[in-house]
Amino acid sequence: MSAPEATVPTVPSHEDFDRASDRRMIERARRHGSSWFGIRVLLLLIGPGVITFLGENDAPSMLSYAATGAQFGIGFFLPFIVFTFMVGFVVQEMVARIGIATGQGHAELIFARFGGFWGGFAMLDLCAGNFLTLVTEFIGIRAGLGFFGVPPLLAVGGSILVIGLAISTSRYRTWERLVMALALGNAIFLPIAFLAHPDAPEIGHALLTWSPLPGGLKPDTIALMIADIGATVTPWMLFFQQGAVADKGLVPRDLLGARIDTLVGTILATVFAIAAVVATAPLFAHGISAGNFQAAQFAQALQPVIGRLGASLFAIGIFEAGLVAAITISTSSAYTFGEVTRTAHSLNAPLRDGRFFYAVLLVSACVAGGLTLIPGAPLEDIIILVNVVATLAMPPALLFLIVIANDSELMGPYRNRRLANTAGIGVTALLVASGLAFAASVLFPHLFG
Amino acid sequence: MATDNTFMQFDPTVPLDAAFYASRRTMFWRRRPVSPGLQMLLWSLRLYVVLMLAVVVIELARVLK
């Protein structure tokens, strides 16, 4: 392993001291050696993976799962969703490993290793995808709270205030715990699923036997399948988790913990996504067409089937999903901006030092939220398409990821092994094939009956 | 790159850890050579994204109709 080109001797800054004191806490817990402290170490290490996956169970994703359940029931899509999350785990494990081995963000490494030309393209994809997704998060926030009669301005303004409060502590650890508590609110889809009186043996059967797709492969079905893939793997997740792992100050010793963190996030997000499908499956059973439902309409349509409580919980779930994702996506944009411009990019940075970082975070949220307040803008029509766009932009991002994960200079002993490479290349090929299938279904719909 | 020993060899205090984090944060990696094969793959995927975005625009126009 050769040394980097230049390492500038640096005086530790505020963010480094914060990271170091967090590290002491982990090391103190580790020294105890008892199983109780083992759990404590794990709890201290858990964060980036869980937040990434629960952040990705965002408003468009939960609506995509809801549309899936309402249009197709559970037979085909439950195992399909489990499969997409397994794909997500393969990708995010690589991301966490790179963050741990290098201590740097994803954008930083792409720019350093591939130069500004390719880095610029990667940033273009990310910024466009992040902004579109951020807009849909605010649509979700607006629609979710709109179910209770909250005015859009209050819903959007209040959410931006929460984002501002989360970063006002200038402490990664506090931010992480706050966002993780909010993200665990995604569990609200579990009681909604129970209110839909699910048939447990049927769910078990659906998970163990992959039933054929009801109605066959049609253009709308392909779009929904791709939206479901986009609900688990998107470019912002790469940039966010690596940035968060570096910001948290994880080191190679923490690799197992980071893997467990990613796995826990994957499992929680899978369970909550399945709950969303199960919750809306009664609409499919009752033959209610839900193809063009939006957030608030879903809650209204569910009310006769699962009651006012269930519908209200669904609306809260969409609001929560939108809020958490708005926080994580705007943070991913801010990490990327700081990494590319080589300005402070840490949630540990004091407001004065990280003014550009925090400004990007808040301004991107304000602009996206502001767009959703324009009267008559047809933004809700794009809510499912946003996940499709995310899936289509993923293959180039995955290529950078795989190349970096194989870079022995950067990764040392933590570089990809054959299994990780096979899985990574397989995922990339799958996403390219899905994109081509989507293109064929749009350009030649007659081929799909 | 950081190794496990960074923390294991010493009994580090917070300032030492902070210095380690500062050096890791400011480490600058030189540009790697991009092989012709990789360059072709990067261009192919770039073209793929542009074509797919055109498809999305077509689909969006249909949806809005």
Coordinates of C-alpha atoms in Angstrom, one line a residue:
Chain A
M1 CA 0.0 0.0 0.0
S2 CA 1.6 3.3 -1.1
A3 CA 1.3 6.5 0.7
P4 CA -0.9 9.3 -0.5
E5 CA 0.6 12.1 -2.6
A6 CA 0.6 14.7 0.2
T7 CA -0.5 14.8 3.8
V8 CA -0.5 18.3 5.1
P9 CA 0.3 18.5 8.8
T10 CA -2.9 19.8 10.3
V11 CA -3.8 21.3 13.6
P12 CA -6.8 19.4 14.9
S13 CA -10.0 21.4 14.7
H14 CA -13.1 21.4 16.8
E15 CA -14.7 18.6 14.7
D16 CA -11.6 16.4 15.3
F17 CA -11.8 16.9 19.0
D18 CA -15.5 16.0 19.0
R19 CA -14.8 12.8 17.1
A20 CA -12.0 12.0 19.4
S21 CA -14.1 12.3 22.5
D22 CA -16.8 10.1 20.9
R23 CA -14.0 7.6 20.2
R24 CA -12.9 7.6 23.8
M25 CA -16.5 6.7 24.8
I26 CA -16.5 3.7 22.4
E27 CA -13.0 2.5 23.6
R28 CA -14.0 2.8 27.3
A29 CA -17.1 0.6 26.7
R30 CA -15.0 -1.8 24.7
R31 CA -12.4 -2.2 27.5
H32 CA -15.0 -3.6 29.8
G33 CA -15.3 -6.8 27.8
S34 CA -18.7 -7.9 29.3
S35 CA -21.6 -8.8 27.0
W36 CA -23.5 -5.8 28.4
F37 CA -20.8 -3.5 27.3
G38 CA -20.6 -5.3 24.0
I39 CA -24.2 -4.2 23.5
R40 CA -23.2 -0.7 24.5
V41 CA -20.4 -0.6 22.0
L42 CA -22.8 -1.7 19.3
L43 CA -25.4 0.9 20.3
L44 CA -22.6 3.5 20.1
L45 CA -21.5 2.3 16.7
I46 CA -25.0 2.0 15.2
G47 CA -26.3 5.1 13.4
P48 CA -25.2 5.7 9.8
G49 CA -26.5 2.5 8.4
V50 CA -29.9 2.6 10.2
I51 CA -30.4 6.2 9.3
T52 CA -29.5 5.6 5.7
F53 CA -31.9 2.7 5.2
L54 CA -34.8 4.2 7.2
G55 CA -34.1 7.5 5.4
E56 CA -34.5 5.7 2.2
N57 CA -37.9 4.4 3.3
D58 CA -39.0 7.9 2.4
A59 CA -42.3 9.4 1.2
P60 CA -42.1 8.4 -2.4
S61 CA -40.8 4.9 -1.4
M62 CA -43.6 4.3 1.1
L63 CA -46.1 5.5 -1.5
S64 CA -44.5 3.2 -4.0
Y65 CA -44.9 0.3 -1.6
A66 CA -48.4 1.3 -0.9
A67 CA -49.2 1.5 -4.6
T68 CA -47.6 -1.9 -5.0
G69 CA -49.8 -3.5 -2.3
A70 CA -52.9 -1.8 -3.6
Q71 CA -52.4 -2.8 -7.2
F72 CA -50.8 -6.2 -6.9
G73 CA -51.4 -7.6 -3.3
I74 CA -48.5 -9.4 -1.6
G75 CA -47.8 -12.5 -3.7
F76 CA -45.1 -11.3 -6.0
F77 CA -43.9 -8.2 -4.3
L78 CA -43.0 -9.3 -0.8
P79 CA -40.1 -11.5 -1.9
F80 CA -39.2 -8.9 -4.5
I81 CA -38.9 -6.2 -1.8
V82 CA -36.8 -8.5 0.4
F83 CA -34.5 -9.1 -2.7
T84 CA -34.2 -5.4 -3.4
F85 CA -33.1 -4.7 0.2
M86 CA -30.5 -7.5 -0.1
V87 CA -29.2 -5.6 -3.1
G88 CA -29.2 -2.4 -0.9
F89 CA -27.2 -4.2 1.8
V90 CA -24.5 -5.3 -0.7
V91 CA -24.0 -1.8 -1.9
Q92 CA -24.1 0.0 1.5
E93 CA -21.7 -2.5 3.1
M94 CA -19.2 -1.5 0.5
V95 CA -19.9 2.2 1.2
A96 CA -19.4 1.7 5.0
R97 CA -16.2 -0.2 4.4
I98 CA -14.8 2.6 2.2
G99 CA -15.7 5.2 4.7
I100 CA -14.0 3.3 7.5
A101 CA -10.9 2.5 5.5
T102 CA -10.3 6.1 4.2
G103 CA -12.1 8.3 6.7
Q104 CA -13.2 10.5 3.8
G105 CA -16.4 11.1 1.9
H106 CA -17.5 9.6 -1.4
A107 CA -17.4 12.8 -3.5
E108 CA -14.0 13.6 -2.1
L109 CA -12.6 10.2 -3.3
I110 CA -14.3 10.4 -6.7
F111 CA -12.8 13.8 -7.3
A112 CA -9.4 12.8 -6.0
R113 CA -9.1 9.5 -7.9
F114 CA -11.0 10.3 -11.2
G115 CA -10.5 14.0 -11.5
G116 CA -12.9 16.9 -12.0
F117 CA -14.4 15.8 -15.3
W118 CA -15.8 12.4 -14.1
G119 CA -16.4 13.9 -10.6
G120 CA -18.5 16.6 -12.2
F121 CA -20.7 14.1 -13.9
A122 CA -21.2 12.2 -10.7
M123 CA -22.1 15.4 -8.9
L124 CA -24.5 16.4 -11.6
D125 CA -26.4 13.1 -11.2
L126 CA -26.4 13.4 -7.5
C127 CA -27.5 17.0 -7.3
A128 CA -30.3 16.5 -9.8
G129 CA -31.5 13.3 -8.1
N130 CA -31.2 14.8 -4.6
F131 CA -33.2 17.9 -5.5
L132 CA -36.0 16.0 -7.2
T133 CA -36.2 13.6 -4.3
L134 CA -36.2 16.4 -1.8
V135 CA -39.1 18.0 -3.6
T136 CA -41.1 14.8 -3.3
E137 CA -40.3 14.5 0.4
F138 CA -41.9 17.9 1.0
I139 CA -44.9 16.8 -1.1
G140 CA -45.1 13.8 1.3
I141 CA -44.8 16.1 4.3
R142 CA -47.5 18.4 2.9
A143 CA -49.8 15.6 2.0
G144 CA -49.4 13.7 5.2
L145 CA -50.1 16.7 7.4
G146 CA -52.8 17.9 5.0
F147 CA -54.8 14.9 6.0
F148 CA -55.2 16.6 9.4
G149 CA -56.0 20.0 7.9
V150 CA -52.5 21.5 8.6
P151 CA -51.9 24.3 6.0
P152 CA -49.1 23.6 3.6
L153 CA -47.0 26.6 4.6
L154 CA -47.1 25.5 8.3
A155 CA -46.2 21.8 7.3
V156 CA -43.3 22.8 5.1
G157 CA -42.1 25.6 7.4
G158 CA -42.3 23.5 10.5
S159 CA -40.3 20.7 8.9
I160 CA -37.6 23.1 7.8
L161 CA -37.5 24.3 11.4
V162 CA -37.0 20.7 12.6
I163 CA -34.1 20.3 10.1
G164 CA -32.6 23.5 11.5
L165 CA -33.0 22.4 15.1
A166 CA -31.3 19.1 14.4
I167 CA -28.2 20.8 13.1
S168 CA -28.2 23.7 15.6
T169 CA -26.3 21.6 18.2
S170 CA -23.3 21.4 15.9
R171 CA -22.7 17.9 17.2
Y172 CA -22.8 14.8 15.0
R173 CA -23.7 12.5 17.9
T174 CA -26.7 14.6 19.0
W175 CA -27.8 14.9 15.4
E176 CA -27.5 11.2 14.8
R177 CA -29.5 10.2 18.0
L178 CA -32.2 12.7 17.2
V179 CA -32.5 11.6 13.5
M180 CA -32.4 8.0 14.5
A181 CA -35.3 8.5 17.0
L182 CA -37.3 10.2 14.3
A183 CA -36.3 7.5 11.7
L184 CA -37.6 4.7 14.1
G185 CA -41.0 6.4 13.7
N186 CA -41.0 4.5 10.4
A187 CA -42.3 1.6 12.6
I188 CA -45.7 3.3 12.5
F189 CA -46.4 1.2 9.4
L190 CA -46.4 -1.9 11.6
P191 CA -49.6 -1.1 13.5
I192 CA -51.2 0.1 10.2
A193 CA -50.5 -3.4 8.8
F194 CA -52.0 -5.0 11.9
L195 CA -55.2 -2.9 11.5
A196 CA -55.5 -4.3 7.9
H197 CA -56.0 -7.7 9.6
P198 CA -53.3 -9.5 7.6
D199 CA -53.4 -13.2 7.1
A200 CA -50.1 -14.4 8.6
P201 CA -50.0 -17.8 6.8
E202 CA -50.6 -15.9 3.5
I203 CA -47.7 -13.5 4.2
G204 CA -45.5 -16.5 5.2
H205 CA -46.4 -18.3 2.0
A206 CA -45.8 -15.1 -0.1
L207 CA -42.3 -14.8 1.4
L208 CA -41.3 -18.4 1.0
T209 CA -42.8 -18.9 -2.5
W210 CA -42.3 -16.3 -5.1
S211 CA -45.7 -16.1 -6.8
P212 CA -46.1 -15.0 -10.4
L213 CA -46.8 -11.3 -11.1
P214 CA -50.6 -10.8 -11.3
G215 CA -51.6 -9.7 -14.8
G216 CA -48.2 -10.4 -16.2
L217 CA -45.4 -7.9 -17.2
K218 CA -47.0 -4.6 -18.3
P219 CA -45.4 -1.2 -18.7
D220 CA -47.0 0.1 -15.5
T221 CA -45.9 -2.9 -13.6
I222 CA -42.3 -2.4 -14.8
A223 CA -42.3 1.2 -13.7
L224 CA -43.6 0.2 -10.3
M225 CA -40.9 -2.6 -10.0
I226 CA -38.2 -0.1 -10.9
A227 CA -39.7 2.4 -8.4
D228 CA -39.4 -0.3 -5.7
I229 CA -35.8 -0.9 -6.6
G230 CA -35.2 2.9 -6.5
A231 CA -36.8 2.8 -3.0
T232 CA -33.8 0.8 -1.8
V233 CA -30.8 1.8 -3.8
T234 CA -30.2 5.5 -4.7
P235 CA -27.1 7.6 -5.2
W236 CA -27.7 9.8 -2.2
M237 CA -27.4 6.8 0.1
L238 CA -23.8 6.2 -1.0
F239 CA -22.7 9.8 -0.4
F240 CA -24.7 10.1 2.9
Q241 CA -23.5 6.9 4.6
Q242 CA -19.9 7.3 3.7
G243 CA -20.0 10.9 4.8
A244 CA -21.7 9.9 8.1
V245 CA -19.2 7.1 8.7
A246 CA -16.3 9.5 8.2
D247 CA -18.1 12.2 10.3
K248 CA -18.7 9.7 13.1
G249 CA -15.0 8.9 13.1
L250 CA -15.3 5.1 12.6
V251 CA -12.0 3.3 12.2
P252 CA -11.2 -0.2 10.9
R253 CA -11.7 -1.7 14.3
D254 CA -15.3 -0.7 14.0
L255 CA -15.9 -2.6 10.7
L256 CA -18.0 -5.4 12.3
G257 CA -20.1 -2.8 14.1
A258 CA -20.6 -0.8 10.9
R259 CA -21.7 -4.0 9.1
I260 CA -24.1 -4.9 11.9
D261 CA -25.4 -1.3 11.7
T262 CA -26.0 -1.6 8.0
L263 CA -27.6 -5.0 8.5
V264 CA -29.9 -3.7 11.2
G265 CA -30.9 -0.8 9.0
T266 CA -31.6 -3.2 6.1
I267 CA -33.8 -5.5 8.3
L268 CA -35.8 -2.7 9.9
A269 CA -36.4 -1.0 6.5
T270 CA -37.4 -4.3 4.9
V271 CA -39.9 -5.0 7.7
F272 CA -41.4 -1.5 7.5
A273 CA -41.6 -1.6 3.7
I274 CA -43.4 -5.0 3.9
A275 CA -45.8 -3.5 6.5
A276 CA -46.6 -0.7 4.0
V277 CA -47.4 -3.3 1.3
V278 CA -49.5 -5.4 3.7
A279 CA -51.3 -2.3 5.0
T280 CA -52.6 -1.4 1.5
A281 CA -53.2 -4.9 0.3
P282 CA -56.9 -4.8 1.4
L283 CA -57.4 -2.2 -1.4
F284 CA -56.3 -4.8 -3.8
A285 CA -58.5 -7.4 -2.2
H286 CA -61.5 -5.1 -2.4
G287 CA -60.8 -4.4 -6.1
I288 CA -60.2 -0.6 -5.5
S289 CA -58.0 0.8 -8.3
A290 CA -55.2 2.8 -6.7
G291 CA -53.0 3.4 -9.7
N292 CA -53.1 7.2 -9.5
F293 CA -53.5 7.7 -5.7
Q294 CA -51.3 10.3 -4.0
A295 CA -50.4 10.4 -0.3
A296 CA -53.6 12.0 1.2
Q297 CA -55.8 10.0 -1.2
F298 CA -54.2 6.8 0.0
A299 CA -55.1 7.6 3.6
Q300 CA -58.6 8.5 2.6
A301 CA -59.0 5.3 0.5
L302 CA -57.8 3.2 3.4
Q303 CA -60.2 4.8 5.9
P304 CA -63.2 2.6 5.1
V305 CA -61.0 -0.5 5.1
I306 CA -58.7 0.0 8.2
G307 CA -60.6 2.8 10.0
R308 CA -59.9 6.4 10.9
L309 CA -57.1 5.4 13.2
G310 CA -55.3 3.4 10.5
A311 CA -55.7 6.1 7.9
S312 CA -54.4 8.8 10.4
L313 CA -51.4 6.6 11.2
F314 CA -50.7 6.2 7.4
A315 CA -50.8 9.9 6.9
I316 CA -48.4 10.4 9.9
G317 CA -46.2 7.7 8.4
I318 CA -45.9 9.5 5.1
F319 CA -45.1 12.8 7.0
E320 CA -42.5 11.1 9.1
A321 CA -40.9 9.3 6.1
G322 CA -40.7 12.6 4.2
L323 CA -39.3 14.5 7.2
V324 CA -36.5 12.0 7.9
A325 CA -35.6 11.8 4.3
A326 CA -35.6 15.6 3.9
I327 CA -33.0 15.7 6.7
T328 CA -30.8 12.9 5.3
I329 CA -30.9 14.0 1.7
S330 CA -30.2 17.6 2.4
T331 CA -27.3 16.4 4.7
S332 CA -26.0 14.3 1.8
S333 CA -26.0 17.3 -0.5
A334 CA -24.2 19.3 2.1
Y335 CA -21.5 16.6 2.7
T336 CA -21.0 16.5 -1.0
F337 CA -20.7 20.2 -1.4
G338 CA -18.2 20.5 1.4
E339 CA -16.1 17.6 0.1
V340 CA -15.9 19.0 -3.4
T341 CA -15.1 22.5 -2.3
R342 CA -12.9 21.3 0.4
T343 CA -14.6 23.4 3.0
A344 CA -15.7 22.2 6.4
H345 CA -18.2 19.4 6.0
S346 CA -19.1 18.0 9.4
L347 CA -22.1 18.0 11.7
N348 CA -19.5 18.5 14.4
A349 CA -18.3 21.8 12.8
P350 CA -19.3 24.9 14.8
L351 CA -21.8 27.1 12.9
R352 CA -19.1 29.7 12.1
D353 CA -16.6 27.2 10.6
G354 CA -19.2 25.1 8.7
R355 CA -21.4 28.0 7.5
F356 CA -21.3 26.9 3.9
F357 CA -22.1 23.3 4.8
Y358 CA -25.1 24.3 7.0
A359 CA -26.2 26.9 4.4
V360 CA -26.3 24.2 1.6
L361 CA -28.2 21.9 3.9
L362 CA -30.8 24.5 4.8
V363 CA -31.1 26.3 1.5
S364 CA -31.6 23.0 -0.5
A365 CA -34.4 22.1 2.0
C366 CA -35.9 25.6 1.7
V367 CA -35.9 25.7 -2.1
A368 CA -37.4 22.2 -2.4
G369 CA -40.0 22.9 0.2
G370 CA -40.8 26.3 -1.4
L371 CA -41.4 24.7 -4.8
T372 CA -44.1 22.5 -3.3
L373 CA -45.9 25.6 -2.1
I374 CA -46.4 26.9 -5.7
P375 CA -50.2 26.7 -6.3
G376 CA -51.2 24.4 -9.1
A377 CA -47.7 22.9 -9.8
P378 CA -48.2 19.3 -11.0
L379 CA -45.5 18.0 -8.7
E380 CA -47.5 15.0 -7.3
D381 CA -47.4 13.4 -10.8
I382 CA -43.7 12.9 -10.5
I383 CA -43.7 11.3 -7.1
I384 CA -43.3 7.6 -8.3
L385 CA -41.1 8.6 -11.3
V386 CA -38.6 10.1 -8.9
N387 CA -37.7 6.6 -7.7
V388 CA -37.4 5.5 -11.3
V389 CA -35.0 8.3 -12.0
A390 CA -33.0 7.3 -8.9
T391 CA -32.7 3.7 -10.2
L392 CA -31.6 4.9 -13.7
A393 CA -28.9 7.1 -12.3
M394 CA -27.5 4.4 -10.1
P395 CA -25.3 2.3 -12.5
P396 CA -22.6 5.0 -13.0
A397 CA -22.6 5.7 -9.3
L398 CA -22.1 1.9 -8.7
L399 CA -19.2 1.8 -11.1
F400 CA -17.3 4.5 -9.2
L401 CA -18.1 2.7 -6.0
I402 CA -16.8 -0.7 -7.2
V403 CA -13.6 0.8 -8.6
I404 CA -13.0 2.7 -5.3
A405 CA -13.7 -0.4 -3.3
N406 CA -11.1 -2.3 -5.4
D407 CA -8.5 0.5 -5.1
S408 CA -5.8 -1.2 -3.0
E409 CA -4.0 2.2 -2.4
L410 CA -7.1 3.6 -0.7
M411 CA -8.5 0.4 0.8
G412 CA -5.5 -1.6 1.8
P413 CA -6.6 -4.9 3.4
Y414 CA -10.2 -3.8 3.3
R415 CA -10.6 -3.8 -0.5
N416 CA -13.3 -5.8 -2.2
R417 CA -12.9 -9.6 -2.3
R418 CA -14.3 -11.8 -5.1
L419 CA -17.7 -12.2 -3.5
A420 CA -18.3 -8.5 -3.0
N421 CA -17.2 -7.8 -6.6
T422 CA -19.5 -10.5 -8.0
A423 CA -22.4 -9.1 -6.0
G424 CA -21.5 -5.5 -6.9
I425 CA -21.2 -6.2 -10.6
G426 CA -24.3 -8.4 -10.5
V427 CA -26.3 -5.5 -8.9
T428 CA -25.0 -3.1 -11.5
A429 CA -26.0 -5.4 -14.4
L430 CA -29.4 -5.9 -12.8
L431 CA -30.0 -2.2 -12.6
V432 CA -28.9 -1.6 -16.2
A433 CA -31.2 -4.4 -17.4
S434 CA -34.1 -3.0 -15.4
G435 CA -33.5 0.4 -16.9
L436 CA -33.4 -1.1 -20.4
A437 CA -36.7 -3.0 -19.7
F438 CA -38.3 0.3 -18.5
A439 CA -37.1 2.0 -21.7
A440 CA -38.5 -0.8 -23.8
S441 CA -41.8 -0.6 -22.0
V442 CA -42.1 3.1 -22.6
L443 CA -40.9 3.2 -26.2
F444 CA -42.5 -0.1 -27.4
P445 CA -45.5 -0.6 -25.0
H446 CA -47.2 -3.1 -27.4
L447 CA -44.4 -5.6 -26.7
F448 CA -45.7 -5.9 -23.1
G449 CA -49.3 -6.7 -23.9
Chain B
M1 CA -4.9 4.8 5.8
A2 CA -5.9 4.2 9.4
T3 CA -5.1 0.8 10.9
D4 CA -6.3 -0.9 14.0
N5 CA -2.9 -0.4 15.6
T6 CA -3.4 3.3 15.5
F7 CA -5.5 3.0 18.6
M8 CA -4.1 -0.3 20.0
Q9 CA -0.4 0.5 20.2
F10 CA -0.8 3.5 22.4
D11 CA -3.2 4.4 25.2
P12 CA -4.3 7.5 23.3
T13 CA -5.7 10.5 24.9
V14 CA -8.2 12.7 23.2
P15 CA -5.7 15.1 21.7
L16 CA -3.8 12.2 20.1
D17 CA -7.0 10.9 18.6
A18 CA -7.9 14.4 17.4
A19 CA -4.5 14.6 15.7
F20 CA -5.1 11.3 14.0
Y21 CA -8.6 12.4 12.8
A22 CA -7.1 15.7 11.5
S23 CA -4.4 13.9 9.5
R24 CA -6.9 11.4 8.1
R25 CA -9.4 14.2 7.1
T26 CA -6.8 16.2 5.3
M27 CA -5.1 13.3 3.5
F28 CA -5.0 14.0 -0.2
W29 CA -5.0 11.1 -2.7
R30 CA -3.3 11.4 -6.1
R31 CA -5.3 10.8 -9.3
R32 CA -5.4 7.2 -10.5
P33 CA -4.8 6.4 -14.1
V34 CA -8.1 5.5 -15.8
S35 CA -7.6 2.6 -18.2
P36 CA -9.1 2.7 -21.7
G37 CA -11.5 -0.1 -20.7
L38 CA -12.7 1.7 -17.6
Q39 CA -13.0 5.0 -19.6
M40 CA -15.2 3.2 -22.2
L41 CA -17.3 1.8 -19.4
L42 CA -17.7 5.2 -17.8
W43 CA -18.7 6.8 -21.2
S44 CA -21.2 3.9 -21.9
L45 CA -22.9 4.4 -18.6
R46 CA -22.9 8.2 -19.1
L47 CA -24.7 7.6 -22.5
Y48 CA -27.0 5.2 -20.7
V49 CA -28.0 7.8 -18.2
V50 CA -28.7 10.4 -20.9
L51 CA -30.8 8.0 -22.9
M52 CA -32.7 6.9 -19.8
L53 CA -33.4 10.5 -18.9
A54 CA -34.9 11.0 -22.3
V55 CA -37.1 8.0 -21.7
V56 CA -38.2 9.4 -18.4
V57 CA -39.1 12.7 -20.0
I58 CA -41.3 10.9 -22.6
E59 CA -43.0 8.9 -19.8
L60 CA -43.5 12.1 -17.7
A61 CA -45.1 13.9 -20.7
R62 CA -47.5 10.9 -21.0
V63 CA -48.3 11.0 -17.3
L64 CA -48.9 14.7 -17.4
K65 CA -51.2 14.3 -20.4

